[in-house]
Each structure stands twice: as C-alpha cells, then as structure tokens.
XYZ file of N, CA, C and O in Angstrom:
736
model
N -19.462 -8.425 4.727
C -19.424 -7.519 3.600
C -19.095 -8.310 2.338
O -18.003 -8.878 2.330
N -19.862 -8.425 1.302
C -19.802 -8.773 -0.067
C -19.095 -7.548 -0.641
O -19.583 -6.423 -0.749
N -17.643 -8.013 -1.059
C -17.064 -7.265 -2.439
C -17.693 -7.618 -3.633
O -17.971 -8.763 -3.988
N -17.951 -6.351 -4.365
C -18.013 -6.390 -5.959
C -16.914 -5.714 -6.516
O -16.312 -6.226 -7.460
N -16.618 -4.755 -6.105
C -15.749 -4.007 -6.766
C -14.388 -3.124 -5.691
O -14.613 -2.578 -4.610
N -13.251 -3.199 -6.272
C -12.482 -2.782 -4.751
C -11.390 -1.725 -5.785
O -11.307 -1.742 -7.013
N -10.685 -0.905 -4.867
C -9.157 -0.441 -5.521
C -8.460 -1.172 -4.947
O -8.510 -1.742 -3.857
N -7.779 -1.128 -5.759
C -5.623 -1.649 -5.862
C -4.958 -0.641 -6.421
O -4.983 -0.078 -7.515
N -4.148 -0.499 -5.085
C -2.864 0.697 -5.773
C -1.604 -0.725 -5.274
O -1.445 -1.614 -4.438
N -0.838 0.021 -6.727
C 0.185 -1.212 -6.955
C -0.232 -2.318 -8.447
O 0.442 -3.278 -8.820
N -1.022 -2.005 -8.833
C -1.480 -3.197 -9.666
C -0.311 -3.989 -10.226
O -0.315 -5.219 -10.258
N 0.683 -3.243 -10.664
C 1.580 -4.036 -11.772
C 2.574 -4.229 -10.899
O 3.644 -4.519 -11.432
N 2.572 -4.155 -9.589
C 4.084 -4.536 -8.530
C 3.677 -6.023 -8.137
O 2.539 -6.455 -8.320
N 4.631 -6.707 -7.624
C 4.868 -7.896 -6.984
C 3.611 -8.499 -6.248
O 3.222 -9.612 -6.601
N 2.931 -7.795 -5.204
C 1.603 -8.854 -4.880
C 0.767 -8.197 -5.650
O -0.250 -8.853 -5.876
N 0.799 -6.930 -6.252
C -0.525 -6.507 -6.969
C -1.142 -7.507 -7.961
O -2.240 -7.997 -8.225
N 0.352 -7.562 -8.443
C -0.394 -8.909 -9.954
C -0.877 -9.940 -9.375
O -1.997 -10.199 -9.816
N -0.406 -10.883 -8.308
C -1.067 -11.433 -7.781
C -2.596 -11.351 -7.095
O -3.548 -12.086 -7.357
N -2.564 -10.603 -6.453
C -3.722 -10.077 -5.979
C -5.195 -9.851 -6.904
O -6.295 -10.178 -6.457
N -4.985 -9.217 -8.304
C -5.760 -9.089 -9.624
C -6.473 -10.071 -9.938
O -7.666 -10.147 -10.229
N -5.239 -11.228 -9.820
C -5.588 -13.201 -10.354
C -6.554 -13.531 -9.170
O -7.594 -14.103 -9.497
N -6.370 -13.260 -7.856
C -6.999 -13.701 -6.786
C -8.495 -13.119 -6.524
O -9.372 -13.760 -5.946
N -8.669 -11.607 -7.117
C -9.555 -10.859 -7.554
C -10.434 -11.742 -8.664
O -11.636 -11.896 -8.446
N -9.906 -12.242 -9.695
C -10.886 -12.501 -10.547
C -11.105 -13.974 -10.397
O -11.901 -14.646 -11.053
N -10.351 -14.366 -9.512
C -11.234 -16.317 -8.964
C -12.471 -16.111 -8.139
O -13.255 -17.038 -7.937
N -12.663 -14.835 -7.635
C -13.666 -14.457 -6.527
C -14.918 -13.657 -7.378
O -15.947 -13.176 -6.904
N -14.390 -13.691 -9.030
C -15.143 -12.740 -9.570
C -15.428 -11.117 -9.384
O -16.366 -10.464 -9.841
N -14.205 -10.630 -8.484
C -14.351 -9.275 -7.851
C -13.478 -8.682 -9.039
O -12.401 -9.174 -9.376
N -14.308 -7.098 -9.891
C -13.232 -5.842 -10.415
C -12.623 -5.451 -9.282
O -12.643 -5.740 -8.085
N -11.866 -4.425 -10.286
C -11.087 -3.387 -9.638
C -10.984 -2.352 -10.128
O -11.256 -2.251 -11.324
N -10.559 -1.223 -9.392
C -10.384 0.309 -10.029
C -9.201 -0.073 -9.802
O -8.782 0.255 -8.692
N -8.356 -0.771 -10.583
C -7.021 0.094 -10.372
C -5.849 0.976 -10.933
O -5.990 1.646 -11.956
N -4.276 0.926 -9.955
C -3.562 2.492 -10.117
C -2.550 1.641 -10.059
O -2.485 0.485 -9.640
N -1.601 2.505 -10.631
C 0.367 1.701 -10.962
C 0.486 2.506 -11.459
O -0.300 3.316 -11.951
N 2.232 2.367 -11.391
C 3.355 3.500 -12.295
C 2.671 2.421 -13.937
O 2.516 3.005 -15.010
N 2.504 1.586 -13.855
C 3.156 1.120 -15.446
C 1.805 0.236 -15.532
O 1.439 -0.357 -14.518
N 1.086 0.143 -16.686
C 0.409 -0.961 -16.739
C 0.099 -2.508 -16.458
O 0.715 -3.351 -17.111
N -0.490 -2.751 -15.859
C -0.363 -4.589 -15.164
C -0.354 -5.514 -16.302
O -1.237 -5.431 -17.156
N 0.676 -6.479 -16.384
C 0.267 -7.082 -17.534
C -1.070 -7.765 -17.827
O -1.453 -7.985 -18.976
N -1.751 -8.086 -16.741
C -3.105 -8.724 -16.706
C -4.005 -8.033 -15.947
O -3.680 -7.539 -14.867
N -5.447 -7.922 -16.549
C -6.219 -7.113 -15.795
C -8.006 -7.938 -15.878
O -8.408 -8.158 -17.021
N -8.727 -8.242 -14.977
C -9.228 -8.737 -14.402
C -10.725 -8.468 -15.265
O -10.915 -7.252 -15.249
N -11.634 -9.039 -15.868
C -12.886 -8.631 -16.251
C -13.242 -7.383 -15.482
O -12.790 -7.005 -14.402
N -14.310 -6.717 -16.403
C -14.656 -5.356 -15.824
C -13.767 -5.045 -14.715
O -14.191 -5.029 -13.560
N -12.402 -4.767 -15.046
C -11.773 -3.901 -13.922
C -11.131 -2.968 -15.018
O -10.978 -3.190 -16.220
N -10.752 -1.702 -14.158
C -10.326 -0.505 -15.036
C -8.746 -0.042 -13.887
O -8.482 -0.028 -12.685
N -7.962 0.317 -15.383
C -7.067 1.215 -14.678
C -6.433 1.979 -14.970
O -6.223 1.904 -16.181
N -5.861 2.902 -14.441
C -5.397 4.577 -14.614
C -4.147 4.208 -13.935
O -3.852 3.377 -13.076
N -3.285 5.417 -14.842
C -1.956 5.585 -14.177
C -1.986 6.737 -12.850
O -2.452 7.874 -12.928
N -1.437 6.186 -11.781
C -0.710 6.849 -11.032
C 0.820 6.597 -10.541
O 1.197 5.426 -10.572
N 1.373 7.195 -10.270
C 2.447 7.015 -9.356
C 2.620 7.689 -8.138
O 2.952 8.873 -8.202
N 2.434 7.083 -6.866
C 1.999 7.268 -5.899
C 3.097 8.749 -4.954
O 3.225 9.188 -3.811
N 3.473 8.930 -5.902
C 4.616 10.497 -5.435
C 4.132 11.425 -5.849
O 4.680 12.492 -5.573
N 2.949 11.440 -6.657
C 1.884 12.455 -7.027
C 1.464 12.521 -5.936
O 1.401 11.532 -5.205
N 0.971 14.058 -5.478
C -0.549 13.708 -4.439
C -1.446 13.951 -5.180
O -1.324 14.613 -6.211
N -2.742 13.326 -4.666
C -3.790 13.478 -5.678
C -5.115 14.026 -4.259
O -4.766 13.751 -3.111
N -6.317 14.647 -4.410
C -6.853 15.002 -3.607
C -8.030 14.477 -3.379
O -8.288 13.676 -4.278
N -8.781 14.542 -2.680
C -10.002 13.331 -2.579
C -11.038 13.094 -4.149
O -11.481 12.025 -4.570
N -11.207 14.563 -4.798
C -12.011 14.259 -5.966
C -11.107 13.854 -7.375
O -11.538 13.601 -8.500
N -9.968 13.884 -6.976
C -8.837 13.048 -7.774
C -8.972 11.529 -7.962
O -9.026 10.901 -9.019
N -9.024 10.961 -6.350
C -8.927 9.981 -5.869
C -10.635 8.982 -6.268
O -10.811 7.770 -6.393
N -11.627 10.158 -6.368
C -13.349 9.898 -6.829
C -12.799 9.211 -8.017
O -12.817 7.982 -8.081
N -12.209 10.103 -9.159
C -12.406 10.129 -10.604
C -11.212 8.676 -10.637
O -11.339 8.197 -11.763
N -10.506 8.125 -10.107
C -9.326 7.321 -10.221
C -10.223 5.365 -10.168
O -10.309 4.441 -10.977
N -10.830 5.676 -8.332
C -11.457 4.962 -8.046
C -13.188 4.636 -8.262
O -13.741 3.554 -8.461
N -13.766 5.987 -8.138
C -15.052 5.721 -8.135
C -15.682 4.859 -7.187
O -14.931 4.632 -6.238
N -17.046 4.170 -7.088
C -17.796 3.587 -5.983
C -16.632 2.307 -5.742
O -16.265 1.561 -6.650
N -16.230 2.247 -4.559
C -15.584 0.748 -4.792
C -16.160 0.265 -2.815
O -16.274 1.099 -1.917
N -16.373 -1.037 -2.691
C -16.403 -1.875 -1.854
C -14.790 -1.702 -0.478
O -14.892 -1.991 0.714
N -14.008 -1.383 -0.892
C -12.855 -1.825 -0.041
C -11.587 -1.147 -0.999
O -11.589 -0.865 -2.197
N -10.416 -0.994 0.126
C -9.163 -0.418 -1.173
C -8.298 -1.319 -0.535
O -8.296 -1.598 0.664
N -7.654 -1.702 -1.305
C -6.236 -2.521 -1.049
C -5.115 -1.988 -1.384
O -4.542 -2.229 -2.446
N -4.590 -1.001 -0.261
C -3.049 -0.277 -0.699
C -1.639 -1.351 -0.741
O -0.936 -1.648 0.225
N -1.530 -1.672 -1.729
C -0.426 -2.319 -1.099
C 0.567 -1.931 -2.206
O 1.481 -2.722 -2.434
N 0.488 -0.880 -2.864
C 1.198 -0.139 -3.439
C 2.123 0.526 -3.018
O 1.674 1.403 -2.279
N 3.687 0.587 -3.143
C 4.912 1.276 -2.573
C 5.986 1.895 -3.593
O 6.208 1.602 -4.768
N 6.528 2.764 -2.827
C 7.910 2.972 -3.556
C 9.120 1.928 -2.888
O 9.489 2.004 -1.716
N 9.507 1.210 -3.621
C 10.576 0.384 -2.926
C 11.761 0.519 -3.586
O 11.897 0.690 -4.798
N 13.187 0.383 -2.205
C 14.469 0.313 -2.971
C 14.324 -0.477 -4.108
O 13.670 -1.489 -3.852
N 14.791 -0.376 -5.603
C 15.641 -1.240 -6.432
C 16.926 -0.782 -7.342
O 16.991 0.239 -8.028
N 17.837 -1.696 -7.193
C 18.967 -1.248 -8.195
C 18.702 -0.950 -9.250
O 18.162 -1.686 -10.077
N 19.159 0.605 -9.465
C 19.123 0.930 -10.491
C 18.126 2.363 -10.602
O 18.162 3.336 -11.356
N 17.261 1.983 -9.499
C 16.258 3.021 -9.714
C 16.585 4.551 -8.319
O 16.692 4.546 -7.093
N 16.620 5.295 -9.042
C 17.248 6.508 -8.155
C 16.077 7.270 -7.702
O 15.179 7.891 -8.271
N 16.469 6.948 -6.187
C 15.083 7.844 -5.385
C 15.889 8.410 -4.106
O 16.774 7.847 -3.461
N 15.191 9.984 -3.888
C 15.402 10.154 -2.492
C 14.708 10.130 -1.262
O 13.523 10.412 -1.442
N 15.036 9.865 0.113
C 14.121 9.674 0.754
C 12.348 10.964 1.068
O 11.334 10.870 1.759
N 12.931 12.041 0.044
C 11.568 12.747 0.107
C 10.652 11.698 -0.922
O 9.488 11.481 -0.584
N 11.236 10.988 -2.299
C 10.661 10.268 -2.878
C 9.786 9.357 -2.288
O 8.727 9.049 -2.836
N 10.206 8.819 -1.020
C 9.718 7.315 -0.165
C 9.055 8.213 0.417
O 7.932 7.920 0.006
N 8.897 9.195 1.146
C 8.054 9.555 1.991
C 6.504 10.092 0.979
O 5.399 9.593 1.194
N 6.734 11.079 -0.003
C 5.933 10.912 -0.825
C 5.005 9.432 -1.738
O 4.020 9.364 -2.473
N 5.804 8.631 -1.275
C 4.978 7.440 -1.742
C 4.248 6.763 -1.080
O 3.124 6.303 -1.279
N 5.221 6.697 0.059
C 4.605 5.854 1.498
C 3.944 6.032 2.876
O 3.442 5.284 3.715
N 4.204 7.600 2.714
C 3.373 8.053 3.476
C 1.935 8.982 3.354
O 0.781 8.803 3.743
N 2.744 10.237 2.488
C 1.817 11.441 2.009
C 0.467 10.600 1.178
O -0.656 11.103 1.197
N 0.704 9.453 0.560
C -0.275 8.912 -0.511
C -1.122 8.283 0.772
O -2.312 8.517 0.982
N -0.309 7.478 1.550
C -1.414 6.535 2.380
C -2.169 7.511 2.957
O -3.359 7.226 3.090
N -1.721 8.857 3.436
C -2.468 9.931 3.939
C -3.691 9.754 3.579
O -4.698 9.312 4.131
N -3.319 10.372 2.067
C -4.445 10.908 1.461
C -5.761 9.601 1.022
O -6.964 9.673 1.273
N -5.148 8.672 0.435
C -5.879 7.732 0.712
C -6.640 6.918 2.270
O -7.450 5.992 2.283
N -6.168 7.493 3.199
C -6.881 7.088 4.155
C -7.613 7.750 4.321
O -8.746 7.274 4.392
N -7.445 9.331 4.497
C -8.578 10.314 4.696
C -9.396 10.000 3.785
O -10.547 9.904 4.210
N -9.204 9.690 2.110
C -10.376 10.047 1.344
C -11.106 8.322 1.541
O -12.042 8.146 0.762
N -10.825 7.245 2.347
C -11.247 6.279 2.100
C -12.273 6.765 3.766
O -13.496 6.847 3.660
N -11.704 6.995 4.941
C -12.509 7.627 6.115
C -13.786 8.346 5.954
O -14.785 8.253 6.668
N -13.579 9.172 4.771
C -14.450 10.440 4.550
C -15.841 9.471 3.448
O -16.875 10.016 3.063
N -15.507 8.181 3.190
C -16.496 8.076 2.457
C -17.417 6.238 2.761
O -18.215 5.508 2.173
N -16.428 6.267 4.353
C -16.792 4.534 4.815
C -16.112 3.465 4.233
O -16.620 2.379 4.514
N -15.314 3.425 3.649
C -14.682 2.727 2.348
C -13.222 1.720 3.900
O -12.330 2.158 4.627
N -13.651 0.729 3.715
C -12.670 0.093 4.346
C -10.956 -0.281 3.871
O -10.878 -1.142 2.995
N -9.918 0.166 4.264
C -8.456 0.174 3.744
C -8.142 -1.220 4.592
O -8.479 -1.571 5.723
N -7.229 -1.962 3.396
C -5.705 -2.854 3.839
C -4.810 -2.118 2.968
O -4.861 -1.524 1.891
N -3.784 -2.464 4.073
C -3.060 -1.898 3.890
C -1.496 -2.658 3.822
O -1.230 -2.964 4.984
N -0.627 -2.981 3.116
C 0.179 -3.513 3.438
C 1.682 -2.934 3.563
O 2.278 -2.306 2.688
N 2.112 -3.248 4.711
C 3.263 -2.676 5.267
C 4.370 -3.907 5.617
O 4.725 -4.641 4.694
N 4.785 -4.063 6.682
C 5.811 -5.539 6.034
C 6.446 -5.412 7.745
O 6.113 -4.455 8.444
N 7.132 -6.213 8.126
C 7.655 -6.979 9.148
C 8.775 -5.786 9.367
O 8.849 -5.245 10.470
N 9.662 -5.384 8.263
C 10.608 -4.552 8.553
C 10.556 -3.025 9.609
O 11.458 -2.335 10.086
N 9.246 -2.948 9.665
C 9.029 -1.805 11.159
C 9.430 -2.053 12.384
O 9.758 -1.164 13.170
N 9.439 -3.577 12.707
C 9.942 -4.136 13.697
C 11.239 -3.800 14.366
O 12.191 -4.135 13.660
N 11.544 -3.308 15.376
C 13.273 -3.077 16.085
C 13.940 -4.335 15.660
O 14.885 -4.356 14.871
N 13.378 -5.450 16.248
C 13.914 -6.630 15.816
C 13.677 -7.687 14.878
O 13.105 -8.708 15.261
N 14.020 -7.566 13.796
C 13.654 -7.978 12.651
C 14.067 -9.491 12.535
O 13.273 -10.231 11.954
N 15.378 -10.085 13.095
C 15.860 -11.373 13.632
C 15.158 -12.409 14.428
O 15.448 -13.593 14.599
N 13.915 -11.517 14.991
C 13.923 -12.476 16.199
C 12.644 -13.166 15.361
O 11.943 -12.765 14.432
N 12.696 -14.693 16.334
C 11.730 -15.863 15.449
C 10.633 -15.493 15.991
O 9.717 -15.596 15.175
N 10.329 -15.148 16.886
C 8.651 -14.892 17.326
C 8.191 -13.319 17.731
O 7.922 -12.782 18.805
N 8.228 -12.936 16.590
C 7.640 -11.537 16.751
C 5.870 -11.115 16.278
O 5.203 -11.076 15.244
N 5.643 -10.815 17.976
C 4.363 -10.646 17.896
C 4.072 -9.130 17.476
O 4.906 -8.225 17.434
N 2.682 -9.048 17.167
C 2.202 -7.738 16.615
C 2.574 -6.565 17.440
O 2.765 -5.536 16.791
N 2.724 -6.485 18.752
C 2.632 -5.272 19.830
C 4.351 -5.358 20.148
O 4.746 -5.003 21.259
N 5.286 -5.825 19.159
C 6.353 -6.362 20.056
C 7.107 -4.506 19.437
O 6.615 -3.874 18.502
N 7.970 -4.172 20.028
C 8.952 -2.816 19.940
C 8.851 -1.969 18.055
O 9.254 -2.643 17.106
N 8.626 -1.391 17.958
C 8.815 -1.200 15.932
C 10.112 0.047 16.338
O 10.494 0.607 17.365
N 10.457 0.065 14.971
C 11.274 1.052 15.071
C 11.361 2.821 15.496
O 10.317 3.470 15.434
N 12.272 3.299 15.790
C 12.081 4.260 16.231
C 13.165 5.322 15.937
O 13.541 6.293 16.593
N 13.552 4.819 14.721
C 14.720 5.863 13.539
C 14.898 5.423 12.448
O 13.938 5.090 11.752
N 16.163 5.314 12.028
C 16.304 5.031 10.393
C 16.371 3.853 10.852
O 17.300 3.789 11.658
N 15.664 2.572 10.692
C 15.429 0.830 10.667
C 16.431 0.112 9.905
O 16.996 0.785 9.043
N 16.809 -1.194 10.034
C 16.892 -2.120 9.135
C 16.827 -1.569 7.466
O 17.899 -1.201 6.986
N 15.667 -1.516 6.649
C 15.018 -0.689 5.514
C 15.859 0.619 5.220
O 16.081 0.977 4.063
N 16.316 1.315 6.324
C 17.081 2.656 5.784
C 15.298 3.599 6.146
O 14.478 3.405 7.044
N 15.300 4.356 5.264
C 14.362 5.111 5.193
C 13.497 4.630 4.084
O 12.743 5.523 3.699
N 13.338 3.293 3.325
C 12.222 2.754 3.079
C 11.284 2.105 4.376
O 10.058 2.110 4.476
N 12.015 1.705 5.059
C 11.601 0.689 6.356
C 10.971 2.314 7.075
O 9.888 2.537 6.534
N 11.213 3.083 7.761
C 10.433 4.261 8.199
C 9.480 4.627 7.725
O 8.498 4.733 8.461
N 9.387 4.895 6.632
C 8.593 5.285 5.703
C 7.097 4.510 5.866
O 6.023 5.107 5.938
N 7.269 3.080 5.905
C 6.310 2.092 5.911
C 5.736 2.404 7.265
O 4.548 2.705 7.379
N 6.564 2.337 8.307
C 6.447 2.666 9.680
C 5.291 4.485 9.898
O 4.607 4.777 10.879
N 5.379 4.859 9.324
C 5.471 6.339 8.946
C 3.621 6.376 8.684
O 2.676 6.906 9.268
N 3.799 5.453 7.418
C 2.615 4.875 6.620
C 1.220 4.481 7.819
O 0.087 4.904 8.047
N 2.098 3.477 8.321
C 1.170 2.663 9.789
C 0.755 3.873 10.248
O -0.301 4.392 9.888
N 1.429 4.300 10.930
C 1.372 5.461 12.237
C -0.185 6.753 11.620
O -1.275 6.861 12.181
N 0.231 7.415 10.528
C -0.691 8.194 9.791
C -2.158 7.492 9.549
O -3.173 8.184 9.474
N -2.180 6.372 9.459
C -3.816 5.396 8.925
C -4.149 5.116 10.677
O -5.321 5.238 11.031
N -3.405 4.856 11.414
C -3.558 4.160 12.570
C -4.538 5.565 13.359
O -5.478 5.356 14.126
N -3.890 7.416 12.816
C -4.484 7.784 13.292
C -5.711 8.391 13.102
O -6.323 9.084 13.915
N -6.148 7.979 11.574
C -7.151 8.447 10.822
C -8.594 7.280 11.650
O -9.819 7.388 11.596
N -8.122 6.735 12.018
C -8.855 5.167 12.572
C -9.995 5.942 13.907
O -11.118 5.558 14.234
N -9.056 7.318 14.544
C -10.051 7.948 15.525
C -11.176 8.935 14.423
O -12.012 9.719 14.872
N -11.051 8.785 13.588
C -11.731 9.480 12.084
C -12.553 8.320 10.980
O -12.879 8.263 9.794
N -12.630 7.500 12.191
C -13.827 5.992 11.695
C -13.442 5.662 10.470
O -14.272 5.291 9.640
N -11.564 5.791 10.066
C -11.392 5.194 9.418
C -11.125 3.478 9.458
O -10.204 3.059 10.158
N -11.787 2.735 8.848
C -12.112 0.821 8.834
C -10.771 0.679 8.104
O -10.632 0.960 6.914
N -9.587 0.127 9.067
C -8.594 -0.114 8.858
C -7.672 -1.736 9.152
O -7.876 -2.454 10.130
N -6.981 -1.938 8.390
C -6.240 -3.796 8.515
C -4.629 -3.288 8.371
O -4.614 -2.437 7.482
N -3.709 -3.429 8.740
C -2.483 -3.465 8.617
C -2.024 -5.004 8.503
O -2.320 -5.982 9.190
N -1.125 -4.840 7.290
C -0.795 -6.261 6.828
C 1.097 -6.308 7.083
O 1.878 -5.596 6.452
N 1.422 -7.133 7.949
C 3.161 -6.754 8.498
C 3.150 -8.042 7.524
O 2.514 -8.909 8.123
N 3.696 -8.659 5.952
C 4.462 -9.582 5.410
C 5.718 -9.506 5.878
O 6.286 -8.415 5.833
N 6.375 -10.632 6.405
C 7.268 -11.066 6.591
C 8.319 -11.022 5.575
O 9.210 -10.195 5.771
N 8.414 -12.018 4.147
C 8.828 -11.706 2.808
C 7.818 -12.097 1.984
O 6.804 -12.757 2.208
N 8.314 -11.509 0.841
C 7.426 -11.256 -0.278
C 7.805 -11.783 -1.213
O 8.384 -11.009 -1.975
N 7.699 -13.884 -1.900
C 8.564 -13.554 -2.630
C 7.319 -14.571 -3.865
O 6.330 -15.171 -3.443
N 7.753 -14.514 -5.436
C 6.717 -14.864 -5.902
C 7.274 -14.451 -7.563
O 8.478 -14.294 -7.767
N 6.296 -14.309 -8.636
C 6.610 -13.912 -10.239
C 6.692 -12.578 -9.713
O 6.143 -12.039 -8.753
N 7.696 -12.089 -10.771
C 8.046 -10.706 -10.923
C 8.813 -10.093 -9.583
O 8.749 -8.921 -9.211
N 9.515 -11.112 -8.981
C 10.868 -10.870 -7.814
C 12.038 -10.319 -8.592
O 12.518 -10.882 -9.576
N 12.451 -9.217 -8.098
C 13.852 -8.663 -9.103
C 15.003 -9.817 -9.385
O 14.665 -10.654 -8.547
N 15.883 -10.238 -9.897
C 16.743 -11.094 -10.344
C 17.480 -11.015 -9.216
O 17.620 -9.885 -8.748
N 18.136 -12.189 -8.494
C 18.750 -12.104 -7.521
C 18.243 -11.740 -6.165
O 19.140 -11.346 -5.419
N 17.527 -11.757 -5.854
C 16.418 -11.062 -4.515
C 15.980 -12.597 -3.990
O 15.450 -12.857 -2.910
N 16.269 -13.337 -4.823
C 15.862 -14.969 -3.576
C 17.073 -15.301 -2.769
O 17.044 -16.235 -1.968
C-alpha cells in the first residue's frame, strides 16, 4: 500500500510532532486533529481542532478527515501535573474515541495504528515481555490511564471481526522534544 495522504489524531502531542516530520521526509499529508495546534505542519496537510473527549460520529469524522490512505491514532488523554481530569475524562478519550474511530475507519477499509504502550502489561518490570504475555486485569500500574489504553486495545481488537485492518503499537517509553520537565 502506497500512502499519500493519512490521519493523525494527536498532532501537537509528543510522537505526533514527531510523526508529522517523519510524514513529510516520505512526502506523505495529513488530515490532522489535536487539542491545540502543532507547531509544525507538513505540506498540503490540514488540521482541525479536536479533543478527543468529544464524540464525534462517522460523518463528523468524513468532514475532519476526508479520503485518507491509513489513520494513525496515537492520540491520548494522558496524566499531567497540573492538568485535572477524571477517569470518565480518560475513558472518553481513550476509549469511546478509539471506538468511534475504529468503527468509522472499518466501515470505510481505512487501515488503523494505533498506539497504546507497554503499561497494559500485569508485569510491567519484567525484561522480556512478549506480546501474548498476561495484560492487566483492573486498575494497572497507569491507575486508570493504563486501563483505559487497555480498554482502547480490547474495543479495536473487536471491531477487527468487522474487517477492521488493525496494528497495535505497545511503546515501551516515549521519550523525545516536548517531554514534560522532569519526566526523564
């Protein structure tokens, strides 16, 4: 499959910006979505505000994205100091959105990554954790961000019997420009 054009939800978070730069070495736009504008945005790529605690509905999701090649969710609500959320907040971000974005990406052939992170894991310590190894099975490590993600998986994993073309991405850490102060 040749990308021309893909979504990114997340644009202006931590791998999004990255991801944009990596987008335009390949010459690929983007439709993309963020709480806040990305500081950099990619030739012919476009983007609209969302914040992913909205739901938005599949012809929401048309007018946001339009024709695109592939979506790259790797857009989240994540703990940070300072910022006050409750866990209906995380579930509305991390789950209800991947919902809806999986169904409306299923319903139209549109292949999803998705990125979710290592923290689903029961055992988050251990040095060799393979893909099939135990995930969590209550409030995790994460609190109820770490579920949430878990939550995320589980909902796309089952849209997948609904020929949704799906990648789950478990990052280990995430660390890079635009890491909160103190987080190394």
């Amino acid at each position: 499959m040749v990308l021309k054009r893909v979504a990114l939800t997340g644009a202006s978070g931590l791998v999004g910006r990255h991801l944009l730069r990596a987008l335009e070495a390949r010459g690929i736009a983007g439709a993309t979505v963020s709480r806040s504008n990305p500081a950099f945005l990619p030739s012919g790529s476009t983007w609209m505000q969302w914040d992913l605690r909205e739901w938005k509905n599949s012809d929401e999701l048309d007018q946001l994205f339009g024709k695109v090649d592939a979506i790259f969710h790797v857009g989240a609500l994540v703990p940070a100091s300072g910022l006050v959320t409750t866990d209906r907040d995380f579930f509305d971000a991390n789950v209800r959105a991947s919902f809806c974005l999986g169904e409306w990406a299923s319903s139209r052939g549109i292949p999803l990554i998705y990125l979710s992170g290592a923290i689903v894991y029961a055992d988050i310590e251990r040095r060799d954790i393979k893909e099939d190894d135990k995930k969590i099975s209550g409030i995790g490590f994460g609190g109820f961000y770490g579920t949430s993600k878990w939550f995320g998986e589980q909902i796309l994993n089952a849209l997948v019997s609904d020929n949704l073309k799906l990648c789950i991405l478990r990052a280990s850490s995430i660390y890079g420009s635009g890491l909160a102060p103190g987080k190394m």
